[in-house]
Steps between C-alpha positions, in 0.01 A plus 500: 500500500664543843836666550717223643763717668517868585850601609616815678865531597631814669878493454693714749827570670540280809202547732577470876410148609281621789269681253424198285264274704248781552537612137424146381185482707387847390565422133285188518218658700491813286504295181210282610301809598582678173399205281180453700402868481566494126281190465777284357473141611814291555607170651802591711731786597859430604774738604874446503796711600878523500704807595480624139141428406140478617285273283128435463361213292126469440380174343194425288356851485177564312529648152259780588339663799184348641199694380281637778137600472376698799145610580540829684201609711372855466221703661149354552277486196255727682754785495658410165177563302215745545131406498502504119798261479739775389859459634583750772834672556584219747472240222686716247781571745538132594508390134755766409721401792504138381572593139172377350181658362177524698340255256751233608400514868350184647293425807588272790319417823677502836310436822166551330603840360561563130812689398643609169829332412779525248653193342869581461747281321869536578689463176724197465849585376765261382743407776794606282353850484456520878839360603729797414336736748437221751866392515628855505277580798608176665864612500398840637301333780808346659647682799816443702644616834735720296466593134725677249477753217760429229403698190286794392178300475411549868401137561632325812594142573714309750791515255533634143297304244721396207261293289139382486383178335127488431365214290167335434621169363714617203354854482664803660269698728607856415522775762756740645576539867725797572746494213495122453289344225383143543622231265628145485864566594631378835842432654656185643722460807723803548819289492398165353234583241440692180457875535224516238240228442188522284203301634295364210210371709403553864482121546875461452599777742598293806694248290690770312601666826604165648723442196660834588560401864202677651282275720195723498274284719601591856378167638727307262783742571458444873494123458818510294663715768402264781615191310839655429539607864420145615774369270748750646463350847710208384800735489484576873721324748302348785128456556384843383192642332404829339258720696227552243386841620179580304573874490850452361376245248233742377750785477736289292211372290432853379865599472578249226357378169701179504603385849849361545556421870856472629657418835769699676686496829637745753764475772387306808633771728204717407271247671611656829293806410133481611304296251249773416785725387618238253155416367411868465817562301421203277127545457437873494800614304584202281171302484685181599345194662666387823619144556454316830565165653205267445214487749291752686700794633810395307813710545606739228773361273764692307325447166249705305297458182448781251305515176663639188315628193782386272641158418868533417742230392684522830259560790805519723537860387145581620554318829832666579366844415210456741728360767716813479199728537367304799844486658524879493161535668579240765833665566320827569257317728785334689665838547180659631445204733843545656491879515150531648585264785800701616267696728192367693159542341396740778771742384306564182188630677631856545564522125125468444466862615643610166263283296167667417196278529263761363553874493189568710569212739868545572779244497497122514641538852192700602278228354689231693465681831126552458451138397698400807255687725200330343666159521557555873129587538401173329715301742359680804139493383494130415703370793806405293754617756719194449588621149478877561879548515551288188235696310656828611846389384364373170314827446816699569701294248213454253633724223871502577585277205362759257823699527734204455691463173338166422142629517598817313615275213231231536187674630298175493717375787363742762400296802704203381822688566361643822450143620846388387686801639311469830605135527858596423491773767374255765147637534232276649387247233136611535603861441695396191204302368267795565712726279411268212145410600393865549456512120276193481267450328623680189224373272144373543621139489826548687587334831437691824727551804577184696592679822321758716794743499495548123119491491459779756770709331335451162161602638636807674685624192204457267255671737751784533547532122125518438454756777797719405414509129137591566622775734677681213241424233675209330206259511420289191282656229338286229766276353783706652662369818864615495568402860329159470253570779249249364766232516592612853137461612481160331816386679365613838196276457697208360733510802207519741330208325812284487615570858141481634548828684197653672647845447260794485612684189285803584682548830833455320413770247388735776828447684697560178300817438582613852871435447497680164275789602224415254165682525172318562363555148806339342482219754145419386621499138776253590259269681261502204790424265607198708140383530462508120817298450379239750172474311687443173718229654208314653324499163819374336484204736170403341252662738199684361494879516217506757656236724834683497326827588312328783825359641658846498195655668523244782875456549674732253718652771664160539556375142590145601171465686307655211643220287411230755148642540417482130666160470256377767197657334619390158503140623134513617342749259350224285345320798123521535502659846732780387301572184187521714675730748610739224145501365369581848755779541377654176135481611578654839695783340232574240210495746677741734599728212144519366349559844763719663235752613325229699807407708362661812600231749868453586478172690260215423259407780461124546159545663358628170612188315224248433663256258766242580708602195544858619562394860767253385669764285503744791654239733755391240615857432532566872689175553739542208587867540789442742638185326506688169694785657745259662554312174567826315746622765680164504502467119322168552352478153413131522315570825324794339388285208358247749304775676361627170400146405296484823337836431408435137201264541356715779497811279359301207223361724412853609434606141305181432265540798486869585323782318713802583239749376245412769184712523568571865732804506677393821562145376626632168735749669627227729577273207687783330706539820571126501621516140714802587668294775547218252650742248735635765629147558541450126690829470749389763586211271496730198237589244417146389240635260779600257553130431153452356475414131320790345 
């Protein structure tokens, strides 16, 4: 008879909300793997979480493990028995290793050869006997960004474990984890539920918790939260709506067991502070949802929505308490806003000399000045003289906001405050915007700079960071990347892609190495690092490994053009002419590799050609050599594809009509020379043979 419900609840002190989504996924994946490896069949595995508990429920599990009979192949019969049929040491050793007697050995035939074999049955245990160790190991398998020790047992978890419920229907699954023994005793809501609850049967678990004001199912908890927030909008004056920020909703979801949204207000005078300051104060510190006027790009209103984990008789008390806390934070922000603007943003630059960027790399001021040099080089190199002065000013001011009071208190506002303080000081609007856009993109899916000034500054800083860190041995190792150099390389490429810049990143790195006094060996390491990151990004965009590598080999110095090149080839790779061309490239490469000793002629002689197919190939290669070179130099990938389409049938015809290995030594050598010229043309386009399906 199947076990209808297997329940595991890990009851804890409040787990940080950011830990929970990953823990839920790991619990489910690990459970499915554990049940499968233990040969226990089941219908479904579901995981639930609140701040105080992680829960796994397995439904319709088999009563016992699935029995497995395996036929394990041993040595050949010819070596397992001597000529008299007596088992040899090979047979005896194999039988002993499989836990059976020699008499129990069987014979099987594989590929026409007879082997001895052992039939091994894996014992089937009752599921109830397997579950204690399985569930204990499941708890131990969970890991978190930070874990705690809390008693003498030595086990670790995100927060101290206070109880464990483990049931198979009505039966307790007994085990001990740390100093906690499993049982049927759980706890309701910390404020609105019973402290001690005995669960009679796993099937009633969710209902019992719900009766004690714990909405265990996070999807239902989220829906309740959203519905209540929608109802709150009726309290607002004017046409306003709550900004349903997914990150804030998820944080609140795992901060409460029973969501009780409430609305609050703050003084309108605080709306004079830059919007990002207000939303940062609300979201990061208090986990509040902002309220805006309806419509796209609606203005921030002086309301907020919070989510309480406690329903009290008078929610006014909760609201007023939160309003007081927010008021204090906004008052600090207003003070910083006024104080920081008493001097121009440029006045803060000198203070950067006392701020260490990295002990081996000097101060933030030093970093700014070196970035400034590289930014000037970009402008000069790529004929951007009209923005050179703006880029220089933006580079000079780029980190000034780091030493303002506002950014010291709210570090997430770096760049935002630079932009706002620059505006206030009367700096050029493009310079002000660049102080913000220098940090874009911040994530893989984030927006990129909208203006050249911020884009060039962002490129210069990231190239400098990568160069400087490699100079002092701070390059990434394995999973460690303390200075986010992988992200810096990613951002360089994303900016180049988005702005469609034909910037040569190799030249930029060389210039940065020159500015920073980096040796040639380290320079090569930097270039390889950037090349690897480009390869990863191209693959992430859906391009095959080989196609991405081909693009880098052809135009890797200019990442934007490497992208355009493989986009062009990707669009035609399934076409018949291109498939035929790749096949021809493989044949040419293989023939030349196998007959390298016979490549005695450097240039094919047309007078030795007797067949139309070889004459046509010779003429086509001669005709297309210059157009191919021009297309490559002009990044004319569509034009290059057209040229290759013209070449493809000519090469294919050559292989259809011409026997390369002619008996005449001179003719054969001449044909090898012709193929070498063909291969040279292919190599200019890249090694197309890597695209062949092996």
